[in-house]
Amino acid sequence: MPFIPHTRDDVSAMLQSIGVSNVEELFSEIPSSIDRADLSAVPRGVTEMEMLRVLSERAKKDEVGPCFIGAGSYDHHIPAAVWDLASRGEFLTPYTPYQAEASQGTLQVLYEFQTMMSSLTAMDVANASVYDGGSGLAEAILMAVRCNRRNQSKKILICGAVNPFYIQAANTLVRGQGIELVQGDLSNGTYAIDLSEGEEVCAVVVQQPNFFGLLEDVDEICDWARTKNAMVVAVVNPMTLAVLKPPGEWGAEGADICSGDGQPLGVPMSSGGPSFGFLCTKLQHVRQLPGRIVGRTTDRAGSLGYTLTLQAREQHIRRAKATSNICTNQGLLVTAATIYMSIVGLRGLGNVASTCHSNTKYLVDKLCKSGLVKKTFVEPFFHECALDLSCDAQIVCDMLLRQEKILAGYALGRSFPEFQSSLLICATERRTQAEMDRFSETLLNACMSLARGQ
Amino acid sequence: MDNNQTIFDISRPNRFAGAQIPEMGSLSDIPLHFLRDSSPCLPEVSEIQAIRHYTNLSHQNFAIDRNFYPLGSCTMKYNPRGAHRAANQPGFLNRHPLTSVETSQGVLQCLFELQEILTNVTGMDAVSLAPMAGAQGELAGLLMIRAYHESQGEAHRDEIIVPTAAHGTNPATATMSGYKVAETKVGADGDVDLEHLKQVVGPQTAGIMLTNPSTCAVFERQIVEISKLVHDAGGLLYYDGANLNAILGKVCPGDMGFDVLHLNLHKTFATPHGGGGPGAGPVAVNGRLVPFLPIPIVGQRNNQFEWFGSDEIPNSIGTMSAFMGNTGILIRALSYALMLGREGMIRVAEYATLNANYLAKELEKAGFKLAYPDRKATHEFLITLSDETAKFGIRAMDFAKRLLDFDIHAPTTYFPLLVPECFLIEPTETESKEQLDAFVHAMSTMRMEAQTNPRQLLDAPHHQYRKRLDEVKAARELDLTWQPKSKKTAQTK
């Protein structure tokens, strides 16, 4: 019996102790009017060996060549030690650390994580994660609505090109509370502040670098939002913060809430999940921060130790008045990210960020030099760039995948119909010069053959 | 080793893990005002320093792989390593979420099969794997209920009923989805107080959220009556799948009258809890809610697996995350389901129930008080330590902390609130009789200590990395991030 240790003798001794003659009697309180389950659609059980045979055949089917897609999920190198450590049973198989004395390992990891994220974003505090970048944006928006006492509007202004997948998810998750997301106008790929925009908004959301890889004028947007009594929600890729100005330093006062997806920090792409979302804020808003927070304290012997804190914000204490319904979060991925940030460290993360950018720039320059493609928007970009191929970008993607097994990029037309011929590309630190050159050559060939009408 | 250091205490300027550092790239094309001029507080350590630090921290955790974990309502069963291996193959790990379906047939087939299996074991009509965890599944469920009522021209229904003993996520989810919460009482036998429910149900009722077996750890025997009562009033039934392990393969929520439910795959389908996640909270629905399922869903067209999105499901409540849920967890759940198969699945509920009833009976024989002595245990049961508190001044929390010294994780304490000084105990089917006997022995020893040497409990734990932690101080003197010593002194001044 898979995973069940009972011998026949165990079962009879246990039934005897209980005082029943068979297991079925233990279910006697289930009314007989309810039909018994029929599991005929579930296959018969197989051994681990057989299961692995089936699943590795499927996994192999999905292996493809070098990845030049970003759009919210990035193909970074992960040091071998990261998942060796995170896969230790002691990190992999505990529950949420409610019993602090039996969970000091996980709790200290979370405290170190909070420190790293607060510092990367230049905010005061971080929580112990939410589900992903999309749910992170939703929680940040809900939090802004709770925090902004000076402005009761339930409208949120999306400034510029925020990840459309985050917007979609946030729309689902905040709609129940009557909150409305309004897209601000784009000018050349970024948000141009519309001074005539008279409408009251509770918060503005701005992503840096934005979905197209462009750098938004975050200082100006932040300061402008202050004049409107609107909170500023920053959406960032944490890896880029090793070199880009952090949200806490945007404008005169910094952003109020910062969210994003932690996947670039040691988490495999894994079809988009599991990854983790993070939320950071200023100390004054900490009681509106959703999710777990770890605090350092002392034990009865006076030693430093860690425990979950400010739990009166959470559903298991506050019930209908909680800041969020979140319970289980993405703890294991946070453990991996903390180990990742420790191993690559200060110098490593900076180099990963700068190499990702210079690789992408190398590729973009090479492609543009051909004269066949051009940048969709004006610079500056960081780490990702949209290219106008002058032909249907999705068709080019399909060609490269079929011919060379190359993941060419994200065809922007899938999210923005007005950019049907644009391809969003990205070359992480993993991409070699040979891969980039081959990509450039096959991409240009594909564009040429399409232009010839083949 | 317990030297109390954080990774930041170990850190030294200009130390680094050389093998992990790519070359520095050029940022010369980025205007200066976009760049960072402060250095973030990230560790500067060697690779082996990082490895030792985190390996040593791992030793300070209880975990399924080390300890018995009878944590009621959390279903801490063995997490098969084979499932972990299956999900960790390069083809799955390295798949970019926006890869075309053509080169994603492997993972799509896995997800499709999991949808089919979950549809079958819940007795519902369709499943969406999109929600990231149980609480998000609840939210998806209530948003579907709302969408359904709106489609029926009944948008005025603004109230969700939850029993007083419900999981905290239930009322929190109701609020998050824009509903008011109405509570219904629980009777002395642990079942819903049907008379009270009749007063609460009305034309304003959008639905009711129930767990069955209930959070009182007994099977809700009036479920058919409740279903009729709520449905007659025009409301829908939501099933909180936290306790599905108790009935897996025996009865289906669909056959009890539920319209929508979520499953906690990190409970019933044995995916590892990771010290707080990730989970996965698929939702299953019956016919009337199918049009509103969260997207994407895996469908089949022209002999190919495909994503069904807003084109195929135009009335969907939408996406729940940026991409496709916690796919890595979904693959683990499928791996587990394939190894169990249909006969293994039936055994889950049977042996989980056998273990719980045996443990309840043995504890009762050892002098502990069951909260519902006249009821059968389900996959879990409640004991109350109120006698011990009255006689010896020892509270459930003291028992919980002392239990750690026996290398056993504490059961769920003080939940549900209506049972004083309670332990909610869930052994799961993967524990042996010897382990259960060791638990009874530990509990009896503690009871003896309560009479002869109460400090053993009041000062517990004794053999963990820390003594009891000061939670009040943690909340009053917030210390949420590490600061260099110099800065900290400056702050306190």
Short mmCIF file of C-alpha atoms in Angstrom, two decimals, chain A residues 1-6 10-11 13-15 17-18 20 23-31 33-48 51-52 54-64 67 69-74 77 79-81 85 87-112 114-116 118-122 124-126 131-132 134-135 139 142 163 165-166 168-169 172-173 175-177 208 215-219 241-246 249 268-275 283 286-287 293-301 303-311 315-316 319-322 324-333 335 338-339 341-349 351-355 357-358 361 379-382 398 401-402 405 407 410 414 429-430, chain B residues 4-8 14 16-17 20-27 29-31 33-45 47 50-51 53-55 57-66 69 71 74 76 78-86 88-100 102-107 109-110 113 117 120-121 132-133 135-136 139 143 146 163-169 171-173 175-178 181 183 219 221 223-224 246-247 249-252 255-256 266 272-279 317-329 331 334-336 338-343 345-351 353-355 357-358 361-362 365 374-377 400-401 404 409-411 413 415 429-434 436 458-459 461 464-471 473-475 477-482 488:
data_model
loop_
_atom_site.label_atom_id
_atom_site.label_comp_id
_atom_site.label_asym_id
_atom_site.label_seq_id
_atom_site.Cartn_x
_atom_site.Cartn_y
_atom_site.Cartn_z
CA MET A 1 0.00 0.00 0.00
CA PRO A 2 1.73 3.18 -1.09
CA PHE A 3 2.68 5.42 1.85
CA ILE A 4 0.61 3.51 4.43
CA PRO A 5 2.66 1.60 7.02
CA HIS A 6 -0.01 -0.58 8.61
CA ASP A 10 -1.75 -3.41 13.33
CA VAL A 11 -5.16 -3.03 11.75
CA ALA A 13 -5.23 -4.48 17.05
CA MET A 14 -6.41 -0.97 16.29
CA LEU A 15 -9.95 -2.02 15.36
CA SER A 17 -9.01 -1.09 20.65
CA ILE A 18 -11.63 1.13 19.04
CA VAL A 20 -15.44 -1.94 15.91
CA VAL A 23 -13.07 0.19 9.09
CA GLU A 24 -16.39 0.82 7.34
CA GLU A 25 -18.11 1.18 10.74
CA LEU A 26 -16.00 4.27 11.38
CA PHE A 27 -17.90 6.00 8.56
CA SER A 28 -21.34 5.19 9.99
CA GLU A 29 -22.15 8.85 10.65
CA ILE A 30 -22.19 9.62 6.93
CA PRO A 31 -25.89 9.50 5.98
CA SER A 33 -28.68 8.79 1.48
CA ILE A 34 -25.40 10.17 0.14
CA ASP A 35 -24.05 8.08 -2.72
CA ARG A 36 -20.72 6.37 -2.19
CA ALA A 37 -17.89 7.69 -4.36
CA ASP A 38 -17.17 6.07 -7.72
CA LEU A 39 -13.55 6.65 -8.72
CA SER A 40 -13.73 4.87 -12.04
CA ALA A 41 -12.08 7.80 -13.88
CA VAL A 42 -8.99 7.56 -11.69
CA PRO A 43 -6.40 5.15 -13.15
CA ARG A 44 -5.03 2.22 -11.16
CA GLY A 45 -1.98 2.99 -9.05
CA VAL A 46 1.58 2.54 -10.35
CA THR A 47 5.02 2.36 -8.75
CA GLU A 48 7.32 5.35 -8.46
CA MET A 51 5.23 7.14 -12.68
CA LEU A 52 8.67 8.64 -13.27
CA VAL A 54 5.64 8.47 -17.78
CA LEU A 55 6.42 11.92 -16.43
CA SER A 56 9.97 12.08 -17.74
CA GLU A 57 8.74 11.27 -21.25
CA ARG A 58 6.41 14.25 -20.96
CA ALA A 59 9.04 16.54 -19.46
CA LYS A 60 11.43 15.67 -22.29
CA LYS A 61 8.79 16.61 -24.86
CA ASP A 62 8.78 20.15 -23.51
CA GLU A 63 12.52 20.78 -23.62
CA VAL A 64 13.43 23.61 -25.97
CA CYS A 67 15.13 31.32 -24.10
CA ILE A 69 11.49 35.57 -23.56
CA GLY A 70 11.17 37.63 -20.41
CA ALA A 71 7.82 39.36 -19.88
CA GLY A 72 7.78 38.52 -16.18
CA SER A 73 9.68 35.21 -16.06
CA TYR A 74 13.44 35.03 -16.62
CA HIS A 77 21.46 30.82 -13.60
CA PRO A 79 23.72 28.23 -8.14
CA ALA A 80 23.59 24.45 -7.52
CA ALA A 81 23.61 24.98 -3.76
CA LEU A 85 19.66 23.37 0.39
CA SER A 87 15.17 20.73 -0.97
CA ARG A 88 16.43 19.55 2.42
CA GLY A 89 13.51 17.92 4.19
CA GLU A 90 13.92 20.39 7.05
CA PHE A 91 13.04 23.28 4.72
CA LEU A 92 10.79 21.37 2.31
CA THR A 93 8.43 19.63 4.73
CA PRO A 94 7.60 21.83 7.75
CA TYR A 95 4.31 23.65 8.16
CA THR A 96 3.96 27.42 8.56
CA PRO A 97 6.11 28.35 11.61
CA TYR A 98 3.31 28.80 14.16
CA GLN A 99 5.30 26.91 16.83
CA ALA A 100 8.20 29.32 16.95
CA GLU A 101 10.46 27.20 19.19
CA ALA A 102 10.28 24.36 16.67
CA SER A 103 10.72 26.62 13.62
CA GLN A 104 13.68 28.89 14.33
CA GLY A 105 15.34 27.88 11.06
CA THR A 106 12.50 28.97 8.79
CA LEU A 107 11.78 32.04 10.93
CA GLN A 108 15.36 33.27 10.80
CA VAL A 109 15.46 32.71 7.03
CA LEU A 110 12.32 34.86 6.73
CA TYR A 111 13.83 37.59 8.91
CA GLU A 112 16.93 37.63 6.71
CA GLN A 114 12.71 40.67 5.02
CA THR A 115 16.02 42.46 5.58
CA MET A 116 17.27 41.79 2.04
CA SER A 118 13.58 45.97 2.47
CA SER A 119 17.11 46.97 1.63
CA LEU A 120 16.88 46.15 -2.09
CA THR A 121 13.71 48.23 -2.40
CA ALA A 122 14.88 50.87 0.14
CA ASP A 124 11.35 49.87 5.84
CA VAL A 125 9.64 46.49 6.02
CA ALA A 126 8.78 43.46 3.90
CA TYR A 131 1.61 34.23 -4.20
CA ASP A 132 3.23 35.99 -7.16
CA GLY A 134 0.01 39.42 -9.96
CA SER A 135 -1.47 38.73 -6.54
CA GLU A 139 -2.63 43.07 -2.38
CA LEU A 142 -6.01 46.75 -1.56
CA ASN A 163 2.73 43.92 -16.81
CA PHE A 165 -0.72 39.66 -16.71
CA TYR A 166 -0.43 41.36 -13.32
CA GLN A 168 -5.51 40.95 -15.35
CA ALA A 169 -4.99 39.02 -12.11
CA THR A 172 -9.99 39.58 -10.72
CA LEU A 173 -8.76 39.86 -7.17
CA ARG A 175 -13.06 43.74 -8.21
CA GLY A 176 -15.13 42.24 -5.40
CA GLN A 177 -14.37 45.32 -3.30
CA GLN A 208 10.13 50.11 -13.37
CA LEU A 215 12.55 53.29 -17.83
CA GLU A 216 9.65 55.40 -16.60
CA ASP A 217 10.27 58.82 -15.12
CA VAL A 218 9.47 57.49 -11.67
CA ASP A 219 10.73 60.55 -9.75
CA LEU A 241 17.33 46.91 -8.01
CA ALA A 242 20.95 45.91 -7.55
CA VAL A 243 21.68 48.72 -10.04
CA LEU A 244 18.48 50.77 -10.56
CA LYS A 245 17.24 53.41 -8.16
CA PRO A 246 15.06 51.65 -5.56
CA GLU A 249 14.20 56.70 -3.20
CA PRO A 268 13.10 28.25 -11.83
CA MET A 269 10.61 29.49 -14.43
CA SER A 270 8.54 26.33 -13.92
CA SER A 271 5.69 27.44 -16.21
CA GLY A 272 5.22 30.56 -14.07
CA GLY A 273 4.75 28.90 -10.70
CA PRO A 274 5.56 28.34 -7.98
CA SER A 275 7.31 31.66 -7.70
CA LEU A 283 6.96 51.43 8.70
CA VAL A 286 3.06 47.99 8.54
CA ARG A 287 -0.25 47.23 10.25
CA ILE A 293 5.68 38.99 9.15
CA VAL A 294 8.54 37.70 11.30
CA GLY A 295 9.93 39.68 14.23
CA ARG A 296 13.07 39.23 16.27
CA THR A 297 12.54 39.00 20.02
CA THR A 298 14.04 37.21 23.02
CA ASP A 299 13.21 33.93 24.68
CA ARG A 300 12.82 33.33 28.42
CA ALA A 301 16.57 32.78 28.75
CA SER A 303 18.56 34.68 23.81
CA LEU A 304 17.60 36.32 20.54
CA GLY A 305 14.98 34.38 18.63
CA TYR A 306 12.29 34.78 16.01
CA THR A 307 8.52 34.53 15.91
CA LEU A 308 5.58 35.47 13.68
CA THR A 309 4.36 38.86 14.76
CA LEU A 310 1.56 41.40 14.31
CA GLN A 311 -0.75 38.44 13.81
CA GLN A 315 -7.34 35.89 9.06
CA HIS A 316 -6.82 33.28 11.79
CA ARG A 319 -11.40 36.75 10.60
CA ALA A 320 -13.77 38.98 8.57
CA LYS A 321 -11.75 42.10 9.47
CA ALA A 322 -8.35 40.72 8.41
CA SER A 324 -6.28 39.69 3.58
CA ASN A 325 -7.50 36.09 3.45
CA ILE A 326 -3.98 34.84 2.67
CA CYS A 327 -2.83 31.90 4.78
CA THR A 328 -0.41 29.60 2.97
CA ASN A 329 2.07 31.73 1.01
CA GLN A 330 5.17 30.77 -1.00
CA GLY A 331 7.57 30.03 1.86
CA LEU A 332 9.87 27.54 0.15
CA LEU A 333 10.57 29.90 -2.75
CA THR A 335 13.90 30.23 1.37
CA THR A 338 17.26 34.10 0.52
CA ILE A 339 19.91 31.47 -0.11
CA MET A 341 20.85 36.33 -2.54
CA SER A 342 23.37 35.14 0.05
CA ILE A 343 25.39 33.13 -2.44
CA VAL A 344 25.48 35.58 -5.34
CA GLY A 345 25.66 38.34 -2.76
CA LEU A 346 26.01 42.05 -3.24
CA ARG A 347 28.56 41.83 -6.02
CA GLY A 348 26.89 38.91 -7.83
CA LEU A 349 23.42 40.44 -8.02
CA ASN A 351 26.78 41.77 -12.04
CA VAL A 352 23.79 39.63 -12.98
CA ALA A 353 21.76 42.79 -13.51
CA SER A 354 24.42 44.62 -15.52
CA THR A 355 25.22 41.55 -17.65
CA HIS A 357 21.36 44.51 -19.62
CA SER A 358 24.53 44.48 -21.68
CA LYS A 361 21.84 45.63 -25.55
CA GLU A 379 15.49 54.53 -25.23
CA PRO A 380 16.43 54.14 -22.45
CA PHE A 381 15.53 50.50 -21.88
CA PHE A 382 16.86 48.10 -19.29
CA ASP A 398 6.49 30.24 -34.36
CA LEU A 401 10.53 27.66 -32.43
CA ARG A 402 9.82 25.15 -35.22
CA LYS A 405 13.74 25.42 -31.05
CA LEU A 407 12.10 30.84 -27.74
CA TYR A 410 7.01 37.64 -26.47
CA ARG A 414 -0.86 39.01 -27.79
CA GLU A 429 23.36 36.40 -18.11
CA ARG A 430 22.90 32.77 -19.23
CA ASN B 4 22.97 33.07 17.00
CA GLN B 5 24.45 34.85 14.00
CA THR B 6 22.56 36.10 11.00
CA ILE B 7 24.02 35.89 7.51
CA PHE B 8 24.71 39.63 7.85
CA ASN B 14 34.50 42.49 -0.51
CA PHE B 16 32.21 36.86 -2.47
CA ALA B 17 31.47 33.45 -3.91
CA GLN B 20 28.81 32.49 -8.85
CA ILE B 21 29.68 35.92 -10.14
CA PRO B 22 29.20 36.65 -13.85
CA GLU B 23 31.27 39.37 -15.46
CA MET B 24 30.18 42.92 -14.89
CA GLY B 25 28.20 44.36 -17.79
CA SER B 26 28.16 47.93 -18.98
CA LEU B 27 25.47 50.36 -17.88
CA ASP B 29 23.83 53.87 -21.78
CA ILE B 30 21.60 54.32 -18.71
CA PRO B 31 21.18 57.95 -17.58
CA HIS B 33 19.37 59.52 -12.45
CA PHE B 34 17.88 56.05 -13.05
CA LEU B 35 20.74 54.31 -11.26
CA ARG B 36 21.17 53.41 -7.64
CA ASP B 37 23.78 55.21 -5.60
CA SER B 38 23.28 53.43 -2.28
CA SER B 39 24.44 49.84 -1.76
CA PRO B 40 21.76 47.39 -0.69
CA CYS B 41 22.34 45.33 2.45
CA LEU B 42 23.10 42.00 0.82
CA PRO B 43 25.46 39.41 2.29
CA GLU B 44 29.11 39.20 1.27
CA VAL B 45 30.05 35.63 2.12
CA GLU B 47 29.77 29.78 -0.85
CA ALA B 50 26.32 30.40 3.04
CA ILE B 51 25.88 26.63 2.83
CA HIS B 53 24.71 28.91 7.67
CA TYR B 54 21.55 27.62 5.99
CA THR B 55 22.27 23.95 6.70
CA LEU B 57 19.43 26.82 10.29
CA SER B 58 17.61 23.86 8.74
CA HIS B 59 18.53 21.84 11.84
CA GLN B 60 16.43 24.22 13.90
CA ASN B 61 13.20 23.18 12.16
CA PHE B 62 10.69 20.49 12.91
CA ALA B 63 9.55 18.91 9.64
CA ILE B 64 7.58 15.92 8.38
CA ASP B 65 10.84 14.33 7.35
CA ARG B 66 11.99 14.47 10.99
CA TYR B 69 3.22 16.37 13.01
CA LEU B 71 -1.44 19.30 13.26
CA CYS B 74 -3.35 20.78 8.12
CA MET B 76 0.74 16.85 7.45
CA TYR B 78 4.39 12.14 4.12
CA ASN B 79 5.40 14.10 0.99
CA PRO B 80 6.65 11.48 -1.48
CA ARG B 81 10.11 12.24 -2.80
CA GLY B 82 9.17 10.64 -6.11
CA ALA B 83 6.71 13.47 -6.73
CA HIS B 84 9.44 15.98 -5.96
CA ARG B 85 11.75 14.25 -8.46
CA ALA B 86 9.04 14.18 -11.12
CA ASN B 88 12.11 18.76 -10.85
CA GLN B 89 12.91 17.52 -14.34
CA PRO B 90 14.52 20.09 -16.64
CA GLY B 91 11.65 20.00 -19.15
CA PHE B 92 9.22 21.10 -16.45
CA LEU B 93 11.52 23.38 -14.43
CA ASN B 94 12.87 25.32 -17.40
CA ARG B 95 9.57 25.84 -19.19
CA HIS B 96 8.85 29.51 -19.73
CA PRO B 97 5.17 30.25 -18.97
CA LEU B 98 4.64 31.91 -22.35
CA THR B 99 5.96 29.01 -24.42
CA SER B 100 3.53 28.04 -27.18
CA GLU B 102 3.06 23.17 -29.43
CA THR B 103 6.12 22.66 -27.25
CA SER B 104 4.12 22.33 -24.04
CA GLN B 105 2.16 19.15 -24.68
CA GLY B 106 3.94 17.32 -21.86
CA VAL B 107 3.01 19.70 -19.10
CA GLN B 109 -1.20 16.65 -20.56
CA CYS B 110 -0.22 16.48 -16.88
CA GLU B 113 -5.11 14.57 -16.32
CA ILE B 117 -8.84 13.13 -11.59
CA ASN B 120 -13.84 12.62 -10.47
CA VAL B 121 -12.83 12.53 -6.79
CA MET B 132 -2.50 29.41 -5.92
CA ALA B 133 -3.59 28.13 -2.50
CA ALA B 135 -7.55 30.83 0.45
CA GLN B 136 -7.32 31.90 -3.19
CA LEU B 139 -11.91 33.65 -3.25
CA LEU B 143 -16.40 35.31 -7.01
CA ARG B 146 -21.29 36.29 -7.13
CA PRO B 163 -20.43 28.64 11.01
CA THR B 164 -18.91 30.25 14.12
CA ALA B 165 -16.29 27.48 14.18
CA ALA B 166 -15.17 28.00 10.55
CA HIS B 167 -11.57 28.47 9.44
CA GLY B 168 -10.54 32.14 9.62
CA THR B 169 -10.02 32.19 5.88
CA PRO B 171 -14.98 35.03 6.76
CA ALA B 172 -11.82 36.81 5.52
CA THR B 173 -12.52 35.58 1.98
CA THR B 175 -15.02 40.18 3.05
CA MET B 176 -12.38 40.17 0.33
CA SER B 177 -14.96 39.25 -2.28
CA GLY B 178 -17.24 42.07 -1.14
CA VAL B 181 -20.62 37.72 6.79
CA GLU B 183 -22.52 33.57 11.36
CA PHE B 219 -19.06 14.61 10.04
CA ARG B 221 -24.79 14.68 9.58
CA ILE B 223 -25.65 18.11 5.32
CA VAL B 224 -28.54 17.01 3.11
CA ALA B 246 -11.32 12.36 5.64
CA ILE B 247 -13.64 11.36 2.82
CA GLY B 249 -12.70 8.00 -2.16
CA LYS B 250 -15.61 7.43 0.25
CA VAL B 251 -18.12 10.17 -0.60
CA CYS B 252 -17.89 13.16 -2.90
CA ASP B 255 -23.01 14.19 -3.88
CA MET B 256 -23.52 16.09 -0.62
CA HIS B 266 -0.63 20.58 -0.09
CA PRO B 272 5.24 19.59 0.67
CA HIS B 273 4.23 22.58 2.75
CA GLY B 274 7.64 24.23 2.44
CA GLY B 275 7.51 26.03 5.79
CA GLY B 276 4.53 28.11 4.64
CA GLY B 277 3.87 27.22 1.04
CA PRO B 278 3.63 26.98 -1.89
CA GLY B 279 0.26 25.32 -1.96
CA ILE B 317 -14.12 35.50 -13.30
CA GLY B 318 -10.62 35.92 -14.83
CA THR B 319 -7.07 34.89 -14.01
CA MET B 320 -5.86 34.42 -10.43
CA SER B 321 -2.13 34.95 -10.97
CA ALA B 322 0.17 36.22 -13.69
CA PHE B 323 0.52 32.82 -15.33
CA MET B 324 -0.83 29.33 -14.65
CA GLY B 325 -1.05 28.86 -10.89
CA ASN B 326 1.54 26.83 -9.02
CA THR B 327 2.25 24.41 -11.87
CA GLY B 328 5.19 22.73 -10.11
CA ILE B 329 2.89 21.83 -7.23
CA ILE B 331 2.72 18.17 -11.19
CA LEU B 334 -0.55 14.40 -10.21
CA SER B 335 2.52 12.25 -9.46
CA TYR B 336 1.05 11.40 -6.07
CA LEU B 338 -0.81 8.34 -10.19
CA MET B 339 1.10 6.38 -7.55
CA LEU B 340 -1.98 6.04 -5.32
CA GLY B 341 -4.41 5.20 -8.06
CA ARG B 342 -8.07 4.68 -7.32
CA GLU B 343 -7.56 1.89 -4.79
CA MET B 345 -7.12 6.91 -2.80
CA ILE B 346 -9.87 5.03 -1.01
CA ARG B 347 -7.29 3.82 1.50
CA VAL B 348 -6.30 7.43 2.30
CA ALA B 349 -9.63 8.19 3.98
CA GLU B 350 -9.87 4.72 5.54
CA TYR B 351 -6.46 4.71 7.19
CA THR B 353 -9.88 7.66 9.88
CA LEU B 354 -8.59 4.45 11.45
CA ASN B 355 -5.56 6.27 12.86
CA ASN B 357 -10.21 6.88 15.88
CA TYR B 358 -7.51 4.66 17.37
CA LYS B 361 -9.72 5.96 21.86
CA GLU B 362 -6.26 5.40 23.33
CA LYS B 365 -8.40 5.37 27.86
CA ASP B 374 -20.35 10.43 21.58
CA ARG B 375 -19.23 11.11 18.04
CA LYS B 376 -16.97 9.09 15.76
CA ALA B 377 -13.65 10.72 15.02
CA ALA B 400 1.94 21.99 23.21
CA LYS B 401 5.35 23.43 24.08
CA LEU B 404 8.16 19.50 21.35
CA HIS B 409 5.09 18.76 16.72
CA ALA B 410 2.21 20.25 18.69
CA PRO B 411 -1.34 19.67 17.43
CA THR B 413 -4.21 24.58 19.66
CA PHE B 415 -9.00 26.09 17.34
CA GLU B 429 -2.78 7.83 7.23
CA THR B 430 1.00 7.74 6.78
CA GLU B 431 1.81 7.31 10.50
CA SER B 432 2.43 3.90 12.02
CA LYS B 433 0.74 2.45 15.09
CA GLU B 434 4.06 2.70 16.97
CA LEU B 436 0.60 6.86 17.58
CA LEU B 458 5.16 25.70 32.37
CA ASP B 459 8.79 26.27 31.38
CA PRO B 461 10.27 23.59 25.86
CA GLN B 464 14.79 23.13 21.63
CA TYR B 465 17.03 25.78 20.13
CA ARG B 466 15.08 28.43 22.02
CA LYS B 467 13.03 28.64 25.20
CA ARG B 468 9.55 30.08 24.95
CA LEU B 469 9.66 33.26 22.87
CA ASP B 470 8.32 36.60 23.99
CA GLU B 471 5.59 37.33 21.46
CA LYS B 473 7.81 41.99 23.00
CA ALA B 474 8.01 40.99 19.33
CA ALA B 475 4.81 42.96 18.60
CA GLU B 477 9.24 46.50 19.98
CA LEU B 478 9.13 45.77 16.28
CA ASP B 479 12.42 44.36 14.99
CA LEU B 480 11.60 43.24 11.46
CA THR B 481 14.93 43.77 9.69
CA TRP B 482 18.56 43.37 10.67
CA LYS B 488 20.67 50.28 15.70
#
